[in-house]
Short mmCIF file of C-alpha atoms in Angstrom, two decimals:
data_model
loop_
_atom_site.label_atom_id
_atom_site.label_comp_id
_atom_site.label_asym_id
_atom_site.label_seq_id
_atom_site.Cartn_x
_atom_site.Cartn_y
_atom_site.Cartn_z
CA MET A 1 0.10 31.45 -23.34
CA SER A 2 -1.90 31.27 -19.18
CA ARG A 3 -4.04 33.20 -18.08
CA PRO A 4 -2.55 35.89 -15.14
CA GLN A 5 -3.63 34.42 -11.82
CA PRO A 6 -5.52 38.08 -10.25
CA PRO A 7 -4.32 38.74 -6.86
CA ALA A 8 -6.39 37.03 -4.22
CA GLU A 9 -8.31 39.41 -2.97
CA GLU A 10 -10.56 39.71 -5.72
CA GLN A 11 -10.03 36.12 -5.65
CA ALA A 12 -12.36 35.87 -2.15
CA LEU A 13 -15.04 37.61 -3.98
CA GLY A 14 -15.35 34.73 -7.54
CA LEU A 15 -13.71 36.87 -9.38
CA ARG A 16 -11.05 33.96 -10.38
CA SER A 17 -10.63 35.00 -13.96
CA TYR A 18 -9.50 37.32 -16.32
CA LEU A 19 -10.26 36.80 -19.95
CA THR A 20 -7.13 38.20 -21.65
CA THR A 21 -4.09 36.67 -21.43
CA THR A 22 -2.00 39.64 -21.80
CA PRO A 23 0.41 41.56 -19.02
CA GLY A 24 -1.37 43.80 -16.62
CA ILE A 25 -0.08 47.13 -17.08
CA GLY A 26 -1.11 47.81 -13.45
CA GLY A 27 -1.94 52.04 -12.38
CA LYS A 28 -4.27 53.80 -10.61
CA LEU A 29 -7.80 54.58 -10.97
CA ARG A 30 -9.50 57.73 -9.13
CA THR A 31 -6.90 59.91 -8.33
CA GLU A 32 -9.25 62.29 -8.84
CA ALA A 33 -12.89 62.49 -9.20
CA GLU A 34 -13.04 63.71 -13.13
CA ASP A 35 -10.39 60.03 -14.36
CA PHE A 36 -13.76 58.01 -13.96
CA VAL A 37 -17.23 59.77 -14.95
CA VAL A 38 -20.12 57.96 -14.79
CA ILE A 39 -23.03 58.96 -17.40
CA GLU A 40 -26.59 57.09 -17.32
CA THR A 41 -28.09 55.79 -20.91
CA GLY A 42 -31.97 56.58 -21.46
CA ALA A 43 -34.48 58.83 -21.82
CA GLY A 44 -35.46 59.30 -17.89
CA PRO A 45 -38.70 60.04 -16.37
CA ASP A 46 -42.01 61.02 -18.38
CA ARG A 47 -42.46 64.55 -18.13
CA PHE A 48 -46.37 66.18 -17.33
CA ASP A 49 -47.15 69.06 -17.15
CA ALA A 50 -48.20 68.64 -13.60
CA GLY A 51 -46.79 65.71 -10.95
CA ALA A 52 -46.48 65.17 -7.32
CA HIS A 53 -42.91 64.18 -8.11
CA THR A 54 -39.67 66.07 -9.60
CA ALA A 55 -37.63 64.17 -11.87
CA ALA A 56 -33.93 65.37 -12.02
CA ARG A 57 -30.73 64.64 -14.07
CA VAL A 58 -28.07 65.68 -12.11
CA ARG A 59 -24.28 65.80 -11.50
CA LEU A 60 -22.81 64.92 -8.47
CA LYS A 61 -18.80 64.87 -7.41
CA ASN A 62 -17.77 62.79 -5.19
CA TRP A 63 -21.20 61.06 -3.73
CA GLU A 64 -22.03 57.25 -2.89
CA THR A 65 -25.59 57.50 -4.29
CA ASN A 66 -27.22 56.29 -1.56
CA ARG A 67 -25.49 58.78 0.88
CA PHE A 68 -26.30 61.44 -1.61
CA ALA A 69 -29.76 60.41 -1.56
CA GLY A 70 -29.89 60.74 2.08
CA GLN A 71 -29.16 63.79 2.18
CA ALA A 72 -31.50 65.01 -0.32
CA ALA A 73 -34.27 63.77 1.63
CA ARG A 74 -32.98 65.72 4.89
CA VAL A 75 -32.58 69.33 3.06
CA LEU A 76 -35.67 68.90 1.24
CA GLY A 77 -37.26 66.94 4.02
CA ILE A 78 -38.88 64.79 3.17
CA HIS A 79 -38.08 60.89 3.82
CA HIS A 80 -35.30 59.16 2.60
CA ASP A 81 -38.04 57.15 0.81
CA GLN A 82 -39.67 60.08 -0.93
CA VAL A 83 -35.71 59.68 -3.21
CA ALA A 84 -35.69 56.64 -6.21
CA PHE A 85 -33.28 56.42 -8.29
CA ALA A 86 -32.03 53.39 -11.12
CA GLY A 87 -28.91 53.26 -10.76
CA MET A 88 -26.58 53.51 -7.61
CA LYS A 89 -22.77 54.91 -8.43
CA ASP A 90 -19.81 54.64 -6.53
CA LYS A 91 -18.13 57.81 -4.62
CA ARG A 92 -14.98 58.18 -5.91
CA ALA A 93 -16.28 59.37 -9.52
CA VAL A 94 -18.32 61.94 -10.72
CA THR A 95 -21.41 60.77 -12.08
CA GLU A 96 -24.54 62.00 -14.56
CA GLN A 97 -27.30 60.13 -13.00
CA TRP A 98 -31.41 60.79 -12.53
CA PHE A 99 -33.42 61.41 -9.31
CA THR A 100 -36.83 61.46 -8.44
CA PHE A 101 -37.84 63.35 -5.27
CA LYS A 102 -41.48 63.88 -3.70
CA VAL A 103 -41.51 67.67 -3.80
CA PRO A 104 -42.64 70.38 -6.78
CA PRO A 105 -39.80 71.74 -8.95
CA SER A 106 -39.18 74.95 -7.18
CA ALA A 107 -38.39 72.89 -4.24
CA LEU A 108 -34.63 71.49 -5.41
CA GLY A 109 -32.29 74.92 -5.14
CA GLU A 110 -33.01 73.60 -1.85
CA LEU A 111 -29.70 71.01 -3.58
CA GLY A 112 -27.66 74.17 -4.04
CA LYS A 113 -27.13 73.32 0.46
CA LEU A 114 -24.84 70.32 -0.71
CA ALA A 115 -21.30 70.74 -2.18
CA ASP A 116 -20.37 69.39 -5.15
CA VAL A 117 -24.24 68.58 -6.45
CA GLN A 118 -25.12 70.01 -9.22
CA VAL A 119 -29.14 70.27 -11.25
CA LEU A 120 -28.88 69.54 -14.98
CA GLU A 121 -32.97 69.44 -15.86
CA SER A 122 -35.81 69.18 -13.43
CA TYR A 123 -39.66 68.85 -14.30
CA ALA A 124 -43.23 67.48 -12.45
CA THR A 125 -43.82 63.48 -12.75
CA ARG A 126 -46.10 61.49 -11.16
CA LYS A 127 -43.82 57.65 -10.49
CA ALA A 128 -41.14 58.21 -7.98
CA HIS A 129 -40.09 54.51 -9.84
CA PHE A 130 -39.05 55.59 -13.40
CA THR A 131 -38.91 51.74 -14.78
CA GLY A 132 -36.60 51.39 -18.39
CA ALA A 133 -35.26 55.06 -17.90
CA HIS A 134 -31.95 53.31 -17.10
CA ALA A 135 -30.33 52.58 -20.00
CA GLY A 136 -27.05 52.22 -18.99
CA ASN A 137 -24.11 53.61 -18.80
CA LYS A 138 -21.04 55.50 -20.93
CA PHE A 139 -18.11 55.69 -18.83
CA VAL A 140 -14.28 57.59 -19.97
CA LEU A 141 -12.03 56.21 -17.64
CA ARG A 142 -7.98 57.43 -16.69
CA VAL A 143 -6.08 55.28 -15.63
CA ARG A 144 -2.61 57.26 -14.18
CA ASP A 145 0.56 55.68 -13.74
CA SER A 146 0.64 52.32 -15.24
CA THR A 147 3.48 50.72 -17.68
CA ARG A 148 2.05 52.85 -20.50
CA ASP A 149 1.55 49.29 -22.35
CA ARG A 150 0.79 49.79 -26.08
CA GLN A 151 1.22 46.36 -26.99
CA ALA A 152 -0.83 45.06 -24.14
CA VAL A 153 -3.09 47.35 -24.19
CA GLU A 154 -4.70 46.78 -28.31
CA GLY A 155 -4.22 43.26 -27.48
CA ALA A 156 -6.24 42.99 -24.00
CA VAL A 157 -8.13 45.54 -26.40
CA ALA A 158 -8.49 43.25 -29.60
CA ALA A 159 -9.50 40.19 -27.49
CA ILE A 160 -11.67 41.72 -25.92
CA ARG A 161 -13.74 43.16 -29.55
CA SER A 162 -13.21 39.66 -30.51
CA GLU A 163 -15.52 37.97 -27.61
CA GLY A 164 -17.85 40.91 -27.85
CA GLY A 165 -16.83 41.34 -24.11
CA VAL A 166 -16.44 40.42 -20.56
CA PRO A 167 -16.99 38.33 -17.66
CA ASN A 168 -19.85 39.75 -16.99
CA PHE A 169 -19.05 39.33 -13.13
CA PHE A 170 -20.08 41.32 -10.08
CA GLY A 171 -17.37 44.35 -9.47
CA PRO A 172 -16.02 44.35 -5.70
CA GLN A 173 -17.68 47.49 -5.94
CA ARG A 174 -20.92 45.32 -5.41
CA PHE A 175 -19.27 44.39 -2.25
CA GLY A 176 -17.89 47.39 -0.08
CA GLY A 177 -14.60 48.48 -1.93
CA HIS A 178 -11.09 47.96 -1.35
CA PHE A 179 -12.11 49.13 2.12
CA ARG A 180 -14.66 47.28 3.54
CA PRO A 181 -15.82 44.19 1.61
CA VAL A 182 -18.79 43.06 3.17
CA THR A 183 -22.51 43.21 1.49
CA HIS A 184 -22.11 40.11 0.52
CA LEU A 185 -21.00 39.02 3.79
CA VAL A 186 -23.88 40.27 5.83
CA GLY A 187 -26.50 38.87 2.92
CA LYS A 188 -24.82 35.85 3.90
CA ALA A 189 -25.88 36.67 7.46
CA LEU A 190 -30.34 37.92 6.38
CA VAL A 191 -30.33 34.61 4.71
CA GLU A 192 -28.73 32.82 7.28
CA ALA A 193 -31.25 34.76 9.75
CA ASP A 194 -28.38 35.14 11.85
CA LEU A 195 -29.33 39.30 12.53
CA GLU A 196 -27.09 40.17 15.32
CA GLU A 197 -24.05 38.31 13.44
CA ALA A 198 -25.68 40.84 10.31
CA VAL A 199 -25.54 44.33 13.07
CA ARG A 200 -21.23 43.13 13.74
CA LEU A 201 -20.64 42.82 10.19
CA TYR A 202 -21.66 46.39 9.51
CA ALA A 203 -21.01 48.40 12.60
CA GLY A 204 -18.58 46.13 13.94
CA ASN A 205 -15.60 44.28 12.48
CA PRO A 206 -13.02 46.33 11.76
CA MET A 207 -10.62 46.45 8.82
CA PRO A 208 -7.64 47.98 7.63
CA GLY A 209 -6.77 50.46 5.40
CA GLU A 210 -10.52 52.81 6.90
CA GLN A 211 -10.27 56.15 9.27
CA GLU A 212 -8.44 55.15 12.46
CA GLU A 213 -11.92 57.49 13.82
CA ALA A 214 -13.75 54.25 12.54
CA GLN A 215 -11.89 51.93 13.04
CA ALA A 216 -11.89 52.36 16.91
CA ALA A 217 -16.05 52.91 16.97
CA ARG A 218 -15.79 49.37 15.06
CA LYS A 219 -13.30 47.78 17.69
CA VAL A 220 -15.29 49.06 20.69
CA TYR A 221 -18.57 47.00 19.24
CA ASP A 222 -16.68 44.77 18.11
CA ASP A 223 -15.21 43.86 22.07
CA THR A 224 -18.31 45.38 24.36
CA ARG A 225 -21.63 45.27 22.30
CA ASP A 226 -22.02 48.38 23.42
CA PRO A 227 -23.54 50.30 21.07
CA ALA A 228 -23.56 53.32 23.30
CA ALA A 229 -20.12 52.98 24.07
CA ALA A 230 -19.12 52.58 19.91
CA LEU A 231 -21.91 55.00 19.30
CA GLU A 232 -19.55 57.73 21.41
CA LEU A 233 -16.44 57.21 19.08
CA TYR A 234 -18.54 56.69 15.89
CA PRO A 235 -17.36 59.82 12.84
CA PRO A 236 -20.71 61.95 12.30
CA LYS A 237 -20.60 60.67 8.65
CA LEU A 238 -20.94 57.22 8.86
CA ASP A 239 -25.02 57.71 9.19
CA PRO A 240 -26.38 54.41 8.56
CA GLU A 241 -24.05 52.44 11.20
CA ARG A 242 -24.40 55.62 13.83
CA ALA A 243 -28.77 55.09 13.08
CA ILE A 244 -28.04 51.05 13.20
CA LEU A 245 -26.82 51.46 17.45
CA GLN A 246 -28.97 54.34 17.86
CA ARG A 247 -32.05 52.09 18.46
CA LEU A 248 -30.34 49.61 19.94
CA VAL A 249 -29.71 52.35 22.47
CA LYS A 250 -33.41 52.84 22.54
CA ARG A 251 -34.28 49.15 22.36
CA PRO A 252 -31.02 46.56 23.05
CA GLY A 253 -30.77 43.35 21.37
CA ASP A 254 -33.04 43.92 19.28
CA PHE A 255 -31.43 43.06 15.51
CA ARG A 256 -34.44 43.52 13.44
CA TYR A 257 -35.35 46.81 14.09
CA ALA A 258 -32.15 47.81 14.37
CA MET A 259 -31.46 46.59 10.91
CA GLN A 260 -35.30 48.38 9.70
CA ALA A 261 -33.44 52.11 10.19
CA LEU A 262 -30.79 51.33 7.17
CA PRO A 263 -32.74 51.91 4.10
CA GLU A 264 -34.67 48.81 2.80
CA ASN A 265 -33.67 48.84 -0.83
CA LEU A 266 -29.72 49.13 1.11
CA VAL A 267 -30.95 45.84 2.71
CA GLN A 268 -32.31 44.22 -0.13
CA LEU A 269 -28.06 44.97 -1.09
CA PHE A 270 -27.36 43.35 1.08
CA VAL A 271 -28.70 40.42 0.23
CA HIS A 272 -27.86 40.59 -3.04
CA ALA A 273 -24.40 40.91 -3.37
CA HIS A 274 -24.48 37.34 -1.03
CA GLN A 275 -26.46 36.36 -4.50
CA SER A 276 -23.37 38.03 -7.24
CA TRP A 277 -21.23 36.12 -5.13
CA LEU A 278 -22.10 33.42 -5.47
CA PHE A 279 -23.13 33.96 -8.94
CA ASN A 280 -19.02 34.99 -9.78
CA GLN A 281 -18.34 31.70 -8.06
CA ILE A 282 -20.31 29.45 -10.84
CA LEU A 283 -18.88 32.08 -13.51
CA SER A 284 -15.43 31.36 -12.37
CA ALA A 285 -15.52 27.22 -12.26
CA ARG A 286 -17.69 27.42 -15.30
CA VAL A 287 -14.36 29.87 -17.32
CA GLU A 288 -12.28 27.12 -15.39
CA ALA A 289 -13.92 24.35 -16.68
CA GLY A 290 -13.53 25.74 -20.08
CA LEU A 291 -17.01 26.38 -21.39
CA GLY A 292 -17.01 29.47 -23.13
CA LEU A 293 -18.86 32.62 -22.59
CA GLY A 294 -20.55 32.22 -26.18
CA THR A 295 -21.05 27.81 -26.47
CA ALA A 296 -23.95 26.55 -25.73
CA HIS A 297 -24.13 23.45 -24.07
CA GLU A 298 -26.91 21.36 -23.37
CA GLY A 299 -28.44 22.23 -20.47
CA ASP A 300 -28.14 25.61 -20.81
CA LEU A 301 -30.20 28.37 -19.69
CA VAL A 302 -30.50 31.23 -22.07
CA MET A 303 -32.22 34.16 -22.62
CA GLY A 304 -32.62 37.04 -25.07
CA VAL A 305 -30.35 39.72 -24.25
CA ASP A 306 -33.22 42.46 -23.93
CA ASP A 307 -35.03 39.41 -21.22
CA ASP A 308 -35.49 40.25 -16.78
CA GLY A 309 -33.73 36.61 -16.45
CA ILE A 310 -36.83 35.01 -15.83
CA ARG A 311 -37.58 33.92 -19.46
CA VAL A 312 -35.26 31.00 -19.91
CA HIS A 313 -34.71 28.69 -22.63
CA LYS A 314 -33.15 25.60 -22.27
CA VAL A 315 -31.02 24.20 -24.47
CA SER A 316 -31.34 20.16 -26.43
CA ALA A 317 -29.88 18.51 -28.59
CA ILE A 318 -32.23 19.84 -30.76
CA ASN A 319 -32.33 23.29 -30.77
CA GLN A 320 -28.32 23.58 -30.10
CA ALA A 321 -27.28 24.84 -33.43
CA LYS A 322 -30.47 27.55 -33.53
CA VAL A 323 -29.16 28.72 -29.96
CA GLN A 324 -26.18 28.75 -31.32
CA ARG A 325 -26.74 31.39 -34.14
CA GLU A 326 -28.76 33.31 -31.45
CA LEU A 327 -25.12 33.93 -29.38
CA ASP A 328 -23.19 33.96 -32.32
CA LEU A 329 -25.59 37.43 -33.92
CA GLY A 330 -25.52 38.83 -29.86
CA ARG A 331 -28.77 37.98 -29.98
CA ALA A 332 -29.59 35.24 -26.86
CA THR A 333 -26.86 35.31 -23.98
CA ILE A 334 -25.79 32.08 -21.65
CA THR A 335 -26.89 32.42 -17.83
CA ALA A 336 -25.94 31.38 -14.65
CA PRO A 337 -28.15 31.71 -11.44
CA LEU A 338 -28.88 34.37 -9.25
CA VAL A 339 -29.81 32.17 -6.61
CA GLY A 340 -32.75 33.08 -5.16
CA LEU A 341 -36.70 31.42 -4.10
CA SER A 342 -37.85 30.87 -7.87
CA SER A 343 -35.08 30.93 -10.18
CA PRO A 344 -34.35 28.09 -12.23
CA LEU A 345 -30.97 25.98 -12.15
CA ALA A 346 -29.89 24.26 -15.35
CA SER A 347 -28.37 21.01 -16.39
CA GLY A 348 -26.48 18.80 -17.46
CA ALA A 349 -22.33 20.22 -17.36
CA PRO A 350 -23.72 23.73 -16.86
CA GLY A 351 -26.65 22.59 -14.54
CA GLU A 352 -23.50 20.47 -12.26
CA ILE A 353 -21.50 23.49 -11.93
CA GLU A 354 -24.17 25.26 -10.89
CA GLU A 355 -25.14 22.74 -8.20
CA ALA A 356 -21.28 22.12 -6.61
CA VAL A 357 -20.69 25.63 -5.73
CA LEU A 358 -24.24 26.06 -3.74
CA LEU A 359 -23.26 22.66 -1.97
CA GLU A 360 -19.92 23.42 -1.61
CA ASN A 361 -21.39 27.03 0.20
CA ASP A 362 -24.31 24.87 1.97
CA ILE A 363 -26.86 26.99 0.44
CA GLN A 364 -30.94 25.75 -0.53
CA PRO A 365 -32.47 28.57 -2.75
CA GLN A 366 -34.91 28.60 0.14
CA ASP A 367 -32.86 30.20 2.25
CA PHE A 368 -33.10 33.67 -0.27
CA ARG A 369 -36.68 33.71 1.69
CA VAL A 370 -35.16 35.77 4.80
CA ARG A 371 -37.44 34.69 7.64
CA GLU A 372 -36.31 37.17 9.80
CA LEU A 373 -36.02 39.96 7.37
CA PRO A 374 -38.98 39.42 4.40
CA GLU A 375 -39.71 42.54 3.38
CA VAL A 376 -35.98 41.33 1.26
CA ALA A 377 -36.84 38.01 0.42
CA SER A 378 -35.06 37.03 -3.37
CA ASP A 379 -37.27 35.49 -5.97
CA GLY A 380 -33.41 34.91 -7.56
CA ARG A 381 -33.58 35.32 -12.00
CA ARG A 382 -30.79 34.85 -14.27
CA ARG A 383 -28.13 36.63 -15.28
CA GLY A 384 -26.46 37.04 -18.39
CA ILE A 385 -21.97 35.26 -18.45
CA LEU A 386 -20.85 37.68 -21.27
CA GLN A 387 -21.00 41.36 -20.49
CA PRO A 388 -20.95 43.41 -23.62
CA VAL A 389 -18.21 45.73 -24.06
CA ARG A 390 -19.64 48.51 -27.11
CA ASP A 391 -17.43 50.76 -28.19
CA LEU A 392 -14.44 50.16 -26.68
CA ASP A 393 -12.24 53.27 -27.53
CA VAL A 394 -8.42 54.00 -25.88
CA THR A 395 -6.73 57.30 -26.66
CA TRP A 396 -3.21 58.66 -24.48
CA VAL A 397 -3.57 61.70 -22.90
CA ASP A 398 0.42 62.87 -21.50
CA GLY A 399 1.19 58.97 -21.76
CA ASP A 400 -2.00 58.13 -19.64
CA PRO A 401 -4.60 55.98 -21.53
CA VAL A 402 -8.50 56.81 -21.09
CA PHE A 403 -10.71 53.90 -21.47
CA ALA A 404 -13.54 55.13 -23.22
CA PHE A 405 -16.84 52.89 -23.39
CA ALA A 406 -20.73 52.04 -22.67
CA LEU A 407 -22.27 49.32 -21.08
CA GLY A 408 -25.60 47.94 -19.80
CA LYS A 409 -27.48 48.59 -16.82
CA GLY A 410 -26.08 46.24 -13.75
CA SER A 411 -22.55 45.68 -14.77
CA TYR A 412 -19.09 47.25 -13.47
CA ALA A 413 -16.86 49.49 -15.11
CA THR A 414 -13.91 48.07 -12.98
CA VAL A 415 -14.70 44.68 -15.05
CA VAL A 416 -13.75 45.94 -18.18
CA LEU A 417 -10.48 47.33 -16.92
CA ARG A 418 -9.52 44.66 -14.35
CA GLU A 419 -8.23 42.84 -17.98
CA PHE A 420 -5.88 46.00 -18.91
CA MET A 421 -4.14 46.18 -15.43
CA LYS A 422 -4.76 43.46 -13.76
CA ALA A 423 -3.93 44.73 -10.89
CA PRO A 424 -5.28 44.45 -6.28
CA ILE A 425 -8.56 46.45 -5.68
CA ALA A 426 -6.70 48.70 -4.68
CA ASP A 427 -6.54 50.44 -7.48
CA TYR A 428 -9.60 50.58 -8.59
#
């Protein structure tokens, strides 16, 4: 059976194929925030009797992670760089995740000033960051208004279990979601050292579906390049865009200074989104070429499932059978590049695919030096092309399918759900 074709807006983000051949059930995610529950797994930051920071597990409803971090910093009276977290979460959801704040535990009561924020536990810790504290995420996702085709759901479950997962695409959220899929475009402009265009794409560039007030403000900036005029119309809740424009009012034409109004991790996210878009293109091309997600070919670069994408091993005629055994046992994964200054490329047939995508998009690894903003330069790495889906289970509530499963960190629940729904991006 031939696979259905993804909608054009998904293909534009590099998601050009599905794993499953079953008909889509359609439907909508996130009709209610409670329809999308995400719970971080992992031990959390190290606990100490005393320390300069407080670790807190926080339940949020309808909060995008960066926006919460900024608002939390404001009410706690600290700089936004003194709030740290492991994983980005979407706004339209109920989430539980770890943060650290450079305040004593007694100060966290101030977070009560923010709506839909609940501190579940907190304690002193010595470090702002917590490598290894975040292992992945558990999801419970309800799809409403679907066709309720149980046979299609069961068929897709069987295919995913048989493959051991789904293609490890970056989901639409990586690129700004369905309202504003622009983060990869901003990242492309940064890599090309065109900071003026990066500012225009982020603070201007109106798109359908956004709030009318925001569209009007963006159009003013696009048409006039007058940051003061655009600021008069900008909604207060769009803090990052307002911060950029305020800096341009203060220092006209200084687009580097303007971009530095954003948290460094957000600017890095733009560059990473561009890398993610290229990864999706390469992975789609591999699927379309019929190379598969779990079959080792000469020239492939593989890594252990718990490795970081920097230490990889090349598949050769000599080790191919041994590598395939490791892949079949789930101890290794084939990789594709998150292109950067130091990320190696495969050879053989997989390498030809990678090089063709880079050539088509006029990309060289050295472009990721980001000379105008060297602080966000990226070395790149390799990323597994198979996203394992653990503990996949489907129950039915009032006729709606409710999907429960667990993913490793850096993976996207919508990439799993698209195998069932096969719906427009706006429905996720």
